[in-house]
Each structure stands twice: as structure tokens, then as C-alpha cells.
Short mmCIF file of C-alpha atoms in Angstrom, two decimals:
data_model
loop_
_atom_site.label_atom_id
_atom_site.label_comp_id
_atom_site.label_asym_id
_atom_site.label_seq_id
_atom_site.Cartn_x
_atom_site.Cartn_y
_atom_site.Cartn_z
CA MET A 1373 21.32 13.32 -34.46
CA THR A 1374 24.21 12.38 -32.74
CA PHE A 1375 26.12 15.10 -29.80
CA ALA A 1376 29.57 15.54 -30.24
CA SER A 1377 31.04 15.27 -27.13
CA SER A 1378 34.89 16.67 -26.14
CA GLY A 1379 37.44 16.37 -23.51
CA LYS A 1380 39.92 14.35 -21.58
CA ALA A 1381 37.25 12.09 -19.44
CA ASP A 1382 36.91 9.38 -20.41
CA ASN A 1383 34.50 8.04 -23.48
CA LEU A 1384 34.14 4.34 -22.53
CA GLY A 1385 34.74 3.86 -26.39
CA PHE A 1386 31.85 5.13 -27.36
CA THR A 1387 32.43 8.10 -31.45
CA ASN A 1388 31.25 10.66 -33.01
CA GLU A 1389 31.72 7.71 -35.34
CA HIS A 1390 29.31 4.91 -33.11
CA PRO A 1391 28.14 7.22 -30.70
CA LEU A 1392 25.54 6.00 -27.64
CA VAL A 1393 22.19 4.94 -28.02
CA PHE A 1394 19.96 6.88 -26.06
CA GLY A 1395 16.88 5.00 -26.10
CA MET A 1396 14.08 7.39 -25.28
CA ASP A 1397 9.67 6.60 -24.92
CA LYS A 1398 8.26 9.31 -28.31
CA ASP A 1399 4.43 9.88 -26.28
CA TYR A 1400 5.92 10.11 -22.52
CA ALA A 1401 5.20 12.83 -21.68
CA PRO A 1402 7.25 15.96 -20.15
CA LEU A 1403 9.55 13.57 -19.54
CA GLU A 1404 10.52 12.60 -23.06
CA TYR A 1405 8.51 12.86 -26.44
CA LEU A 1406 8.79 14.71 -30.19
CA ASP A 1407 7.95 17.62 -30.73
CA GLU A 1408 5.40 18.87 -33.85
CA LYS A 1409 8.21 18.72 -35.85
CA ARG A 1410 9.48 15.63 -34.31
CA ASP A 1411 12.70 16.51 -32.80
CA PRO A 1412 13.42 14.89 -29.05
CA LYS A 1413 12.09 16.88 -26.30
CA GLY A 1414 10.96 16.54 -22.42
CA HIS A 1415 13.15 16.72 -18.72
CA ASP A 1416 14.89 13.05 -19.63
CA VAL A 1417 15.89 14.41 -22.86
CA GLU A 1418 17.59 17.63 -20.91
CA PHE A 1419 18.69 15.68 -18.70
CA THR A 1420 20.48 12.56 -20.57
CA LYS A 1421 22.15 15.52 -22.95
CA MET A 1422 24.08 17.56 -20.08
CA LEU A 1423 25.44 14.00 -18.15
CA MET A 1424 26.07 12.99 -21.33
CA ALA A 1425 28.40 15.70 -21.81
CA ARG A 1426 29.77 15.41 -18.35
CA LEU A 1427 30.79 11.86 -19.36
CA ASN A 1428 32.24 13.36 -22.84
CA ILE A 1429 30.56 10.77 -24.69
CA PRO A 1430 28.62 10.56 -27.28
CA PHE A 1431 25.39 10.07 -28.41
CA THR A 1432 22.39 10.53 -30.14
CA TYR A 1433 17.90 9.25 -29.90
CA ALA A 1434 16.40 6.67 -31.35
CA PRO A 1435 13.10 7.61 -30.88
CA ASN A 1436 9.99 4.40 -30.91
CA ASN A 1437 7.00 3.37 -28.67
CA TRP A 1438 7.35 1.75 -25.14
CA GLU A 1439 6.76 -1.52 -26.28
CA ASN A 1440 9.81 -1.49 -28.44
CA ILE A 1441 12.11 0.56 -25.91
CA ALA A 1442 12.08 -2.34 -23.29
CA ASP A 1443 12.76 -4.87 -25.13
CA ASP A 1444 15.20 -3.34 -27.18
CA ILE A 1445 17.49 -1.48 -24.33
CA MET A 1446 15.99 -5.64 -22.15
CA SER A 1447 17.81 -6.45 -25.32
CA GLY A 1448 21.29 -4.55 -25.76
CA ARG A 1449 20.21 -3.29 -29.02
CA VAL A 1450 20.31 0.42 -27.52
CA ASP A 1451 23.04 1.83 -25.31
CA LEU A 1452 21.20 3.13 -22.64
CA GLY A 1453 17.31 4.22 -21.23
CA MET A 1454 14.82 5.32 -17.97
CA MET A 1455 12.78 3.66 -16.52
CA VAL A 1456 11.06 2.50 -13.29
CA PHE A 1457 13.24 0.12 -11.43
CA SER A 1458 11.28 -3.26 -11.94
CA PRO A 1459 12.75 -6.21 -8.72
CA TYR A 1460 11.93 -7.84 -11.24
CA ARG A 1461 14.94 -7.18 -13.98
CA GLN A 1462 17.40 -6.64 -11.48
CA THR A 1463 19.19 -9.28 -12.53
CA ILE A 1464 19.06 -9.06 -16.12
CA THR A 1465 19.64 -5.12 -16.47
CA ASN A 1466 21.84 -3.15 -14.83
CA TYR A 1467 20.22 0.03 -12.81
CA SER A 1468 21.38 3.45 -12.00
CA ARG A 1469 21.24 5.09 -8.26
CA SER A 1470 17.16 6.76 -8.34
CA VAL A 1471 17.07 10.05 -9.99
CA PHE A 1472 13.90 10.92 -7.99
CA LYS A 1473 11.42 8.90 -6.71
CA LEU A 1474 7.90 8.05 -9.03
CA TYR A 1475 4.49 8.37 -5.95
CA TYR A 1476 1.06 6.97 -7.35
CA GLN A 1477 -2.45 8.99 -7.84
CA ILE A 1478 -5.85 7.94 -8.15
CA VAL A 1479 -7.58 10.33 -10.82
CA TYR A 1480 -11.92 10.17 -10.49
CA ARG A 1481 -14.11 12.26 -11.73
CA LYS A 1482 -15.17 15.13 -9.54
CA GLU A 1483 -19.12 13.01 -8.97
CA SER A 1484 -17.65 10.04 -7.24
CA PRO A 1485 -15.63 11.84 -4.93
CA HIS A 1486 -16.28 8.34 -2.52
CA VAL A 1487 -13.58 6.75 -5.07
CA GLY A 1488 -10.33 9.23 -4.15
CA HIS A 1489 -11.35 10.02 -1.19
CA LEU A 1490 -11.37 6.68 0.03
CA GLY A 1491 -7.80 5.46 -1.18
CA LEU A 1492 -7.67 1.91 -2.39
CA ARG A 1493 -10.51 0.84 0.41
CA SER A 1494 -12.90 2.21 -2.53
CA VAL A 1495 -11.56 -0.23 -5.26
CA LYS A 1496 -13.28 -3.38 -4.61
CA ASP A 1497 -16.11 -3.77 -7.83
CA LYS A 1498 -15.07 -0.89 -9.52
CA THR A 1499 -12.78 -1.16 -12.51
CA VAL A 1500 -9.45 0.00 -12.30
CA ALA A 1501 -7.60 0.41 -15.49
CA PHE A 1502 -3.46 1.85 -15.26
CA MET A 1503 -0.29 0.50 -17.35
CA GLU A 1504 1.25 -3.00 -16.52
CA SER A 1505 2.70 -3.06 -13.31
CA ARG A 1506 2.11 -6.41 -11.94
CA PRO A 1507 2.50 -4.13 -7.79
CA ILE A 1508 -0.04 -2.37 -9.04
CA ARG A 1509 -2.15 -5.18 -10.44
CA ASP A 1510 -1.99 -8.69 -7.80
CA THR A 1511 -2.26 -5.02 -4.55
CA LEU A 1512 -5.89 -4.26 -7.03
CA THR A 1513 -7.38 -7.76 -7.12
CA ALA A 1514 -6.74 -9.17 -3.38
CA LEU A 1515 -8.34 -5.25 -3.09
CA GLY A 1516 -11.64 -6.53 -5.61
CA ALA A 1517 -11.30 -4.60 -7.86
CA LYS A 1518 -11.73 -5.35 -11.86
CA VAL A 1519 -8.74 -4.63 -13.16
CA CYS A 1520 -8.00 -3.23 -17.01
CA LEU A 1521 -4.73 -2.75 -19.09
CA ILE A 1522 -4.26 -0.03 -20.70
CA LYS A 1523 -1.53 0.45 -23.11
CA ASP A 1524 -2.62 4.95 -23.80
CA LEU A 1525 -2.42 6.69 -20.77
CA LYS A 1526 -3.82 9.56 -22.07
CA GLU A 1527 -7.14 7.57 -24.05
CA ALA A 1528 -7.15 6.27 -20.77
CA LEU A 1529 -8.25 9.51 -18.86
CA ARG A 1530 -9.93 10.27 -22.10
CA ASP A 1531 -12.78 7.50 -21.02
CA LEU A 1532 -11.67 8.00 -17.40
CA SER A 1533 -13.88 11.56 -17.58
CA ALA A 1534 -16.44 9.74 -20.64
CA GLY A 1535 -17.71 7.50 -17.52
CA LYS A 1536 -15.66 3.89 -19.22
CA TYR A 1537 -13.45 3.57 -15.47
CA ASP A 1538 -14.53 4.61 -12.09
CA ALA A 1539 -10.49 5.27 -11.83
CA VAL A 1540 -6.93 5.49 -13.33
CA ILE A 1541 -4.08 4.71 -10.70
CA CYS A 1542 0.01 6.47 -13.00
CA PHE A 1543 2.17 8.47 -11.62
CA ARG A 1544 1.73 11.65 -9.45
CA TYR A 1545 3.24 13.57 -12.99
CA GLN A 1546 1.56 12.09 -14.89
CA ALA A 1547 -1.48 13.10 -13.83
CA ARG A 1548 -0.85 16.69 -12.87
CA TYR A 1549 0.40 16.29 -16.73
CA LEU A 1550 -2.21 15.58 -19.22
CA ILE A 1551 -4.65 16.45 -16.89
CA ASN A 1552 -3.71 19.46 -17.27
CA VAL A 1553 -3.03 19.08 -20.47
CA LEU A 1554 -6.30 17.64 -22.25
CA GLU A 1555 -8.49 20.43 -20.58
CA LEU A 1556 -9.86 17.37 -18.68
CA ASN A 1557 -11.99 19.48 -15.57
CA ASN A 1558 -13.64 16.46 -14.43
CA LEU A 1559 -10.93 14.90 -12.56
CA LYS A 1560 -9.91 14.78 -9.77
CA ALA A 1561 -6.49 13.04 -8.35
CA GLU A 1562 -5.64 12.08 -5.21
CA ASP A 1563 -2.16 10.48 -3.55
CA LEU A 1564 -2.73 6.76 -2.64
CA THR A 1565 -0.58 5.06 0.15
CA LEU A 1566 1.14 2.56 -2.06
CA MET A 1567 5.29 2.18 -2.23
CA SER A 1568 6.87 5.20 -4.71
CA ARG A 1569 8.79 3.69 -6.89
CA GLU A 1570 12.31 4.60 -8.52
CA TYR A 1571 13.31 6.09 -12.00
CA CYS A 1572 17.06 4.93 -12.38
CA TYR A 1573 19.06 4.56 -15.83
CA VAL A 1574 18.96 0.95 -17.70
CA SER A 1575 21.53 -0.68 -19.25
CA ASN A 1576 22.62 -3.75 -20.08
CA ASN A 1577 26.61 -2.48 -19.75
CA LYS A 1578 27.53 -2.06 -16.21
CA GLN A 1579 30.67 0.26 -16.98
CA LEU A 1580 28.16 2.61 -18.48
CA ILE A 1581 25.39 2.65 -15.46
CA ASP A 1582 28.92 2.79 -12.49
CA ALA A 1583 30.19 6.03 -14.10
CA ILE A 1584 26.71 7.31 -14.41
CA ASN A 1585 26.41 6.73 -10.53
CA VAL A 1586 29.53 8.85 -10.02
CA GLU A 1587 27.90 11.54 -12.11
CA LEU A 1588 24.51 11.66 -11.42
CA ASP A 1589 25.92 12.02 -7.21
CA LYS A 1590 27.86 15.02 -8.33
CA MET A 1591 24.93 16.50 -10.03
CA GLU A 1592 22.92 16.03 -6.63
CA GLU A 1593 24.98 17.64 -4.63
CA GLU A 1594 25.93 20.65 -7.64
CA GLY A 1595 21.57 20.28 -7.11
CA LEU A 1596 21.53 19.88 -11.34
CA ILE A 1597 18.93 16.97 -10.78
CA ASP A 1598 16.54 19.43 -9.01
CA GLU A 1599 17.05 21.85 -10.94
CA VAL A 1600 16.37 19.91 -13.99
CA TYR A 1601 13.10 18.02 -12.72
CA ALA A 1602 11.79 20.72 -10.13
CA SER A 1603 8.29 20.18 -11.64
CA VAL A 1604 8.23 16.65 -11.47
CA ARG A 1605 10.04 15.73 -8.99
CA SER A 1606 8.36 15.08 -5.28
CA ARG A 1607 10.74 16.07 -2.50
CA PHE A 1608 10.49 16.44 1.96
CA GLY A 1609 13.08 19.58 3.70
CA GLY A 1610 13.53 20.64 0.08
CA LEU A 1611 12.12 23.40 -2.63
CA ARG A 1612 8.24 21.81 -2.05
CA ILE A 1613 6.54 20.00 0.61
CA PRO A 1614 4.13 17.84 -0.80
CA THR A 1615 0.53 18.24 -0.74
CA TRP A 1616 -0.95 15.32 1.44
CA VAL A 1617 1.69 16.43 3.86
CA TRP A 1618 -0.32 18.50 5.01
CA PHE A 1619 -3.65 16.62 4.87
CA LEU A 1620 -1.70 14.44 6.89
CA VAL A 1621 -1.07 17.03 9.96
CA THR A 1622 -4.89 18.47 9.78
CA GLY A 1623 -5.74 15.08 10.01
CA LEU A 1624 -3.92 13.29 12.82
CA ILE A 1625 -6.32 17.02 14.75
CA ILE A 1626 -9.32 15.17 13.07
CA ALA A 1627 -8.26 11.89 13.74
CA SER A 1628 -7.08 12.83 17.98
CA LEU A 1629 -10.98 14.28 17.86
CA LEU A 1630 -12.39 11.54 16.29
CA ILE A 1631 -10.80 8.60 18.05
CA PHE A 1632 -11.57 11.07 21.55
CA GLY A 1633 -15.78 10.82 20.11
CA ILE A 1634 -15.25 7.08 19.63
CA MET A 1635 -14.66 6.42 22.92
CA GLN A 1636 -16.72 8.83 24.80
CA ARG A 1637 -19.45 7.06 22.50
CA LEU A 1638 -18.60 3.32 23.32
CA SER A 1639 -17.93 4.29 26.89
CA LYS A 1640 -21.24 6.18 28.03
CA LYS A 1641 -22.83 2.21 26.03
CA ARG A 1642 -21.33 0.69 28.75
CA LEU A 1643 -22.52 3.00 31.54
CA GLN A 1644 -26.41 2.69 29.54
CA LYS A 1645 -26.05 -0.78 31.22
CA GLU A 1646 -27.89 -2.80 34.00
CA MET A 1647 -27.94 -0.64 37.38
CA ASP A 1648 -25.72 -3.78 38.99
CA ARG A 1649 -23.24 -3.44 36.25
CA ALA A 1650 -22.73 0.18 36.48
CA ARG A 1651 -20.31 0.15 38.66
CA LYS A 1652 -18.11 -1.90 36.76
CA SER A 1653 -18.60 -0.66 33.05
CA GLU A 1654 -16.79 2.91 35.03
CA GLU A 1655 -14.33 0.77 35.91
CA LEU A 1656 -13.71 -0.48 31.77
CA LYS A 1657 -13.82 2.85 30.77
CA ASP A 1658 -11.31 4.41 33.19
CA ILE A 1659 -9.04 0.95 32.02
CA PHE A 1660 -10.23 2.36 28.35
CA MET A 1661 -9.91 5.35 28.40
CA ASN A 1662 -6.19 4.59 29.33
CA ASN A 1663 -5.49 1.67 27.03
CA MET A 1664 -5.88 4.13 23.66
CA SER A 1665 -3.99 6.92 25.54
CA HIS A 1666 -0.96 4.77 25.41
CA ALA A 1667 -1.92 3.08 22.14
CA LEU A 1668 -2.41 6.72 20.25
CA ARG A 1669 1.00 8.55 22.37
CA THR A 1670 3.45 6.00 20.13
CA PRO A 1671 2.56 6.73 15.97
CA LEU A 1672 1.40 10.76 17.49
CA ASN A 1673 4.36 11.06 18.85
CA ALA A 1674 5.81 9.45 15.91
CA ILE A 1675 4.37 11.27 13.71
CA ILE A 1676 4.77 14.70 14.63
CA GLY A 1677 8.25 14.73 15.44
CA PHE A 1678 9.52 13.65 11.99
CA SER A 1679 7.05 16.55 10.59
CA GLU A 1680 8.77 18.29 13.38
CA LEU A 1681 12.65 17.23 12.96
CA MET A 1682 11.65 17.93 8.36
CA ILE A 1683 10.36 21.29 8.91
CA SER A 1684 12.88 22.38 11.05
CA THR A 1685 15.84 20.91 9.03
CA PRO A 1686 17.28 24.42 6.67
CA GLU A 1687 16.87 22.88 3.10
CA GLY A 1688 19.53 21.03 1.65
CA THR A 1689 20.98 19.81 5.24
CA MET A 1690 19.59 16.24 5.92
CA PRO A 1691 20.66 13.41 2.69
CA ASP A 1692 18.38 12.27 0.81
CA GLU A 1693 18.03 9.05 2.26
CA GLU A 1694 17.64 10.03 5.76
CA ARG A 1695 15.01 11.94 4.55
CA ASP A 1696 13.28 9.47 2.69
CA GLN A 1697 13.54 6.93 5.58
CA LEU A 1698 11.40 10.06 8.24
CA LEU A 1699 8.95 9.63 5.48
CA SER A 1700 8.70 5.94 5.26
CA LEU A 1701 7.94 6.10 9.37
CA ILE A 1702 5.42 8.61 9.63
CA ASN A 1703 3.46 6.71 6.74
CA GLY A 1704 4.45 3.35 8.11
CA ASN A 1705 2.97 5.46 12.01
CA GLY A 1706 0.12 6.95 10.16
CA LEU A 1707 -0.57 3.60 8.72
CA GLN A 1708 -0.81 2.30 12.22
CA LEU A 1709 -3.08 5.45 13.27
CA LEU A 1710 -5.41 4.35 10.93
CA HIS A 1711 -5.46 0.71 11.06
CA LEU A 1712 -6.57 1.84 14.61
CA ILE A 1713 -9.42 4.26 14.08
CA ASN A 1714 -10.49 1.66 11.46
CA GLU A 1715 -10.90 -0.98 13.44
CA LEU A 1716 -12.54 1.56 16.95
CA LEU A 1717 -14.91 2.97 14.27
CA SER A 1718 -15.55 -1.02 12.97
CA LEU A 1719 -15.73 -2.62 17.44
CA SER A 1720 -18.26 1.15 18.06
CA ASP A 1721 -20.92 -0.32 14.99
CA ILE A 1722 -20.99 -3.80 15.81
CA GLU A 1723 -21.94 -3.25 19.95
CA GLY A 1724 -24.34 -0.07 18.00
CA ASN A 1725 -26.18 -1.45 14.69
CA THR A 1726 -28.94 -3.17 16.24
CA ALA A 1727 -30.04 -4.44 12.55
CA LEU A 1728 -26.43 -5.80 12.28
CA PHE A 1729 -26.56 -9.52 10.84
CA ASP A 1730 -28.14 -9.46 6.96
CA ARG A 1731 -28.20 -13.70 6.12
CA GLN A 1732 -28.01 -14.66 2.70
CA VAL A 1733 -27.30 -17.99 1.10
CA THR A 1734 -23.57 -18.46 1.24
CA ASP A 1735 -21.88 -20.62 -0.64
CA VAL A 1736 -19.40 -21.82 2.62
CA ASP A 1737 -17.05 -23.65 0.28
CA ALA A 1738 -16.26 -20.77 -1.94
CA GLU A 1739 -15.89 -18.68 0.83
CA MET A 1740 -13.09 -20.39 2.86
CA SER A 1741 -11.62 -20.78 -1.31
CA ALA A 1742 -10.89 -17.14 -1.46
CA TYR A 1743 -9.98 -16.55 2.29
CA ALA A 1744 -7.47 -19.02 1.86
CA SER A 1745 -6.11 -17.81 -1.68
CA GLU A 1746 -6.11 -14.49 -0.56
CA ILE A 1747 -3.66 -14.96 2.91
CA ARG A 1748 -1.61 -17.87 0.37
CA ARG A 1749 0.09 -14.62 -0.82
CA GLN A 1750 1.03 -13.25 2.24
CA LEU A 1751 2.22 -16.76 3.78
CA SER A 1752 6.43 -16.21 5.03
CA GLU A 1753 8.56 -18.68 2.93
CA GLY A 1754 7.75 -22.50 3.32
CA VAL A 1755 4.81 -21.36 5.40
CA LYS A 1756 1.57 -23.92 3.98
CA LEU A 1757 -2.21 -22.82 4.58
CA GLU A 1758 -4.17 -26.09 4.21
CA VAL A 1759 -7.89 -25.82 4.14
CA VAL A 1760 -9.44 -29.46 5.47
CA GLU A 1761 -13.71 -28.50 4.53
CA PRO A 1762 -16.84 -30.87 4.48
CA VAL A 1763 -17.57 -33.68 2.13
CA GLY A 1764 -19.77 -33.03 -0.32
CA GLY A 1765 -19.45 -29.06 -0.17
CA LEU A 1766 -21.14 -26.48 2.57
CA ARG A 1767 -23.88 -24.32 2.13
CA ALA A 1768 -25.87 -21.82 5.34
CA LEU A 1769 -28.15 -19.27 5.62
CA LEU A 1770 -25.51 -16.59 6.64
CA ASP A 1771 -23.96 -13.22 7.11
CA ALA A 1772 -21.04 -13.67 4.10
CA LYS A 1773 -19.40 -9.60 5.49
CA LEU A 1774 -19.30 -10.93 9.21
CA LEU A 1775 -18.26 -14.44 7.88
CA ARG A 1776 -15.72 -12.88 6.73
CA VAL A 1777 -14.06 -10.15 8.90
CA VAL A 1778 -14.14 -12.88 11.62
CA THR A 1779 -12.62 -16.10 9.58
CA MET A 1780 -10.21 -12.66 7.44
CA HIS A 1781 -9.12 -11.98 11.51
CA LEU A 1782 -7.90 -15.40 12.87
CA LEU A 1783 -5.46 -16.18 9.51
CA GLU A 1784 -4.62 -12.92 9.76
CA ASN A 1785 -3.39 -13.66 13.52
CA ALA A 1786 -1.80 -16.70 12.60
CA MET A 1787 0.07 -16.02 9.52
CA GLN A 1788 1.63 -13.01 11.05
CA HIS A 1789 2.75 -15.30 14.46
CA THR A 1790 3.96 -18.48 12.03
CA GLN A 1791 7.60 -17.99 10.06
CA GLU A 1792 7.46 -21.76 9.25
CA GLY A 1793 5.33 -24.96 9.39
CA ARG A 1794 1.37 -24.70 7.94
CA ILE A 1795 -1.63 -23.16 9.09
CA THR A 1796 -5.36 -25.39 9.13
CA LEU A 1797 -8.28 -24.35 8.22
CA ASN A 1798 -10.98 -26.73 9.03
CA TYR A 1799 -14.87 -25.48 9.57
CA TYR A 1800 -17.72 -28.25 9.29
CA VAL A 1801 -21.50 -28.19 10.77
CA LYS A 1802 -21.36 -28.62 14.47
CA GLU A 1803 -24.16 -28.84 16.82
CA GLY A 1804 -26.55 -27.80 14.58
CA GLY A 1805 -24.31 -24.36 13.85
CA PHE A 1806 -20.86 -23.72 11.58
CA TYR A 1807 -17.63 -24.37 13.90
CA VAL A 1808 -14.90 -22.72 12.79
CA GLU A 1809 -11.02 -23.71 13.23
CA VAL A 1810 -7.73 -21.45 12.57
CA ARG A 1811 -4.80 -24.09 13.96
CA ASP A 1812 -1.22 -22.59 13.17
CA THR A 1813 2.37 -23.86 14.88
CA GLY A 1814 3.83 -20.37 15.53
CA THR A 1815 4.63 -18.43 18.18
CA GLY A 1816 2.16 -19.43 20.48
CA LEU A 1817 -0.05 -17.78 22.95
CA PRO A 1818 1.72 -15.51 25.44
CA GLU A 1819 1.41 -16.61 29.03
CA GLU A 1820 0.38 -12.83 29.74
CA LEU A 1821 -2.89 -13.15 27.34
CA LYS A 1822 -3.95 -16.04 27.07
CA ALA A 1823 -5.93 -15.60 30.25
CA ASN A 1824 -7.90 -12.37 28.32
CA ILE A 1825 -6.93 -12.55 24.76
CA PHE A 1826 -10.30 -11.59 23.43
CA ALA A 1827 -11.08 -8.49 25.39
CA LEU A 1828 -7.30 -6.50 26.68
CA LEU A 1829 -9.42 -3.20 26.59
CA SER A 1830 -10.10 -4.18 30.14
CA ASP A 1831 -7.42 -5.49 30.67
CA LYS A 1832 -5.52 -2.72 32.73
CA ASN A 1833 -2.15 -4.54 33.29
CA THR A 1834 -2.13 -5.31 29.75
CA TYR A 1835 -1.59 -2.63 26.53
CA LEU A 1836 -1.98 -2.30 23.66
CA GLN A 1837 1.82 -2.98 21.93
CA ASP A 1838 3.54 -4.24 18.77
CA GLN A 1839 2.68 -8.62 19.94
CA THR A 1840 -0.98 -7.31 21.13
CA PRO A 1841 -3.15 -8.50 18.78
CA GLY A 1842 -4.42 -5.30 19.36
CA LEU A 1843 -8.78 -4.91 18.56
CA GLY A 1844 -9.28 -7.24 15.60
CA LEU A 1845 -9.78 -10.22 18.57
CA SER A 1846 -12.12 -7.88 20.74
CA ILE A 1847 -13.96 -7.71 17.21
CA CYS A 1848 -13.79 -11.02 17.27
CA LYS A 1849 -15.14 -11.26 20.27
CA ALA A 1850 -17.62 -8.50 19.62
CA ILE A 1851 -19.47 -10.71 16.50
CA ILE A 1852 -19.67 -14.06 17.98
CA ASP A 1853 -21.40 -13.22 20.86
CA ARG A 1854 -24.28 -10.94 18.75
CA SER A 1855 -24.57 -13.90 16.94
CA GLY A 1856 -25.65 -16.45 20.08
CA GLY A 1857 -22.08 -17.36 19.20
CA LYS A 1858 -18.73 -18.41 21.00
CA ILE A 1859 -15.40 -18.59 20.66
CA GLY A 1860 -12.07 -19.39 22.07
CA ALA A 1861 -8.89 -19.93 21.90
CA GLN A 1862 -6.89 -22.88 23.40
CA ASP A 1863 -2.63 -24.06 22.79
CA ASN A 1864 -1.62 -27.15 19.73
CA GLU A 1865 -1.28 -29.81 22.24
CA GLU A 1866 -1.12 -31.72 18.95
CA ASP A 1867 1.79 -30.32 17.21
CA GLY A 1868 3.25 -29.46 20.46
CA HIS A 1869 3.73 -25.52 19.12
CA GLY A 1870 0.89 -22.66 17.88
CA THR A 1871 -2.14 -22.09 18.61
CA ILE A 1872 -5.71 -22.76 17.65
CA PHE A 1873 -8.57 -19.78 17.57
CA TRP A 1874 -11.87 -21.54 17.46
CA PHE A 1875 -15.70 -19.59 17.09
CA TRP A 1876 -19.48 -21.90 16.95
CA THR A 1877 -22.57 -20.32 15.53
CA PRO A 1878 -25.43 -20.79 15.46
CA VAL A 1879 -26.84 -20.83 11.94
CA LYS A 1880 -29.38 -22.04 9.24
CA ILE A 1881 -27.23 -25.77 7.37
CA LEU A 1882 -29.22 -26.13 4.17
CA ASN A 1883 -27.77 -28.82 3.13
#
């Protein structure tokens, strides 16, 4: 079926005899699919027909399976298609500006609410299915999930409903549409804090993409994109504010109450110490409250301020670029607040748990190798991570979970402050215990933090800021202190710059 156009616009060389070929997925509802009569349907079909008419380009559809369509677009066997922007493909083809953004959700069974409510924090050791996506695969692998690539999302959701998977990750509109169409009433979906993806036109013909970009800007101003994609397009300050924004506002209130409850709990524990330390405990409580109030005020003010700005801005008056920037700032400050809450919970648990250490036979070499592999994927270009392990290997009786917490904190701290050079992870048996050293060639310890680097919250002259290590080192010290060990930091004088963080803890060495 060929759709002809007429008019005076430049049709870029396409004619009724040689129309543009639009490659479409025959089973990608509701965006593009073939109905019972094998006719092209969906939002993409409707919008492309409108776009081609405005460009005066005759065109025809070429329905196929997605694997074939993607290959046809990349190889130029079809003239035009629509797909999610990929930085890995942008050097071999041409993408248009974003038609709309796609947001990820995690779909799970209602009888397993812990999977969805905790988002990506719940996927360790869980079987998670998803369509091929390198960023999703890398993220899930780093988090310890059992990844399962799928070809058919409908089939995957049916399998999830039947118990084959623990979760499925897909785009928000796919989850909403397929759960409803397939009547999978035992499934539920929650938003994820993954980076949104851009849905674009793609073609080997750059002149065609340039013409499409000009027309998309006009159609955006005329509201035609919203008109066609209203049911699948996620926006702020427009027709619909996503549900998670309201959850965010509610969550901020709950988070504030939780944080102050944790602070009160920590303060009470300090006040229960020996009478000769009561005055010092009271002083620490006041400093702690002042420091935490300072740390909380910045993200809370940012989230509330940006949210109020978006809600109060009249519809259609805020540019999409500015709206997206505000959304990114809200999301970033929300994650910062969540990270602070998690660290407070960890610190509270360590101080109050009398049965904290679960010592088991541990292959220390395997653990350290896993930590190094995880950090290497995040290093800045030009930074190397070296591991110096004992000759003959090392096995010990220790708590592997707490070993990971402390070692990964020190490695992440070194990674954040090292933009070139190397990081060295060294560990060995020392004085009847286990010694670990993380050495970097980064920016080094700020002079004002050296005296109290592991207990920032007890220093009335130091507030938590971007350039300080936050609660992480305080958590490390609390763990090492509880284990009867020692922890310290010093300048890396051997390399001329950088920092050395180390800890020693008494453990039973098995070889």
C-alpha cells in the first residue's frame, strides 16, 4: 500500500513509482503492529502518515519482525524506521530529534511486592527478563541479577505471571498496555530510576532526517505529537504528571520523619553510655543534628522548589528542554536523599545490632577479584586498578557481607578522587589478622579533613558536602571498631600524591 502526497514541498526524490519505504515492526503494539486484516496500525503508523503528508513524500510500509527491521534500517534496505536511540549506533546511522521519551518500569507478581517496591535494589540473585539492551544488561549484571534475554515481551509477561521469572523490565507504556490486553491481573509495575530513553526516527539518509527534524519542531509547537502519542508519552507540566511524582512528594515527607526518627534513635543510644561520657554524648548529639540538618536541607529545598516551579508553570509555557532539566535535578536530589537515608540506616544497624558478625568460610581472593571487576567498569579513562594478592591465596573465617561494605567504600572513595594514574588494592595476613590497603594517586586528603576523616558528623566545623566522603567512612569505622580492628588514612608519599586507606581486623586465617 502506497500513500501518495501532492503539493509544492520538496519530496527529497521519492515518487509514487519509487516511494519511501517505512520499516515497521508487525508486533510492537500499541506503537506499530498489524491488525487482524494485516493492515498497519498503531501510533507510529498514524504519526508517520501525518509526517509524510506534511513533507509531501509518498511512502509505503514494510512490516517485518523486529530483528529483520533493525537490520534493514542499519543496512539501508528500508529508508526509514523508528527505534530507541542508541549511542552505540549513532556513528553508523542518523537519528532524528526525540519524538518522545521512554521510561523504564519493573513488572512483578503482586504476591512478591518486595521485588517491585525496592526497584533495582531487590534484583540480586533474582531472575530478571528484558529485551536486549546493553545499559540494562550491564546494570543488572553489576547488581548481581540473573539476566535473561527475551525476544517476545508478551510471552515473557505471561511467563512472569506463571512464575518463570521474578521480574521483567520494559518501558512504561508496554507494561500498561500488555498487562491490560493480556489480562494478567496478578502483575503490577513500578517506575525505575533508570535513565530515560529517546524514541526517534532513524535512517541512513541524513537529508531525510534533517527534513524530519524541522517538521518535528513544528508539530511539537502545534501539539500534534501530544495529540497522537498522548496515551504513551510521559510529560511534566503538560497533560499528565506521572504518578511517581506524587509518590516522590509523599516520600519526602515520610523520609523526613524517618531521618529525624533515626537521628533520635542514634542520639538516645549515645546518651545511654557511661555517666562520665554523658556530657560528651549530649554535645555529639547537638553537632550531629546540626550537621544532618545542613546535609538534608540542600536536596529537600531543591526537590520542593523545582516541583513547585513545574506545578505552578502554566501548561505549554515551559520548554521541554527546561522541563527535562528540572526533572533530572529532582531525580538527582531524590537519589542523593535516598543515599543519605540508606547510610543512616546502615550506621544505625551497625551501632545497635549485637549479633552483627556472621563469620563463614570465605574465599578472600574470589571476593576481592569480584570487587575489583565491579569497580573497573566505573573507572575514569586512563585509570587502572591493580590487585596485589598473597602468594598461594587466602581463605579466612569472616563476614563476607561486611568485608564487601568496607572494601567497596574504600575503593569507591578512591575511584571518585582519582582521574588519572592507578588504584592499588593490596591485602595479606598481618599480626594474626587480615590487613587491607587501598592506595590511589588521586587528589589526596584535604587538610581540613585529615584530623577527623572517619567521624565527620562529630566535627562542628565540618559539614557534609559534595567534596567530603559523607557517612561512608563513618560506617566503615563503626564496622571495624565492632570487629575489634583498626582503620586509618594517610598521604600516599611513595607516589608523591594521593591517599592510602587501610584497615586491619582480627580473623581466623584458614590457610
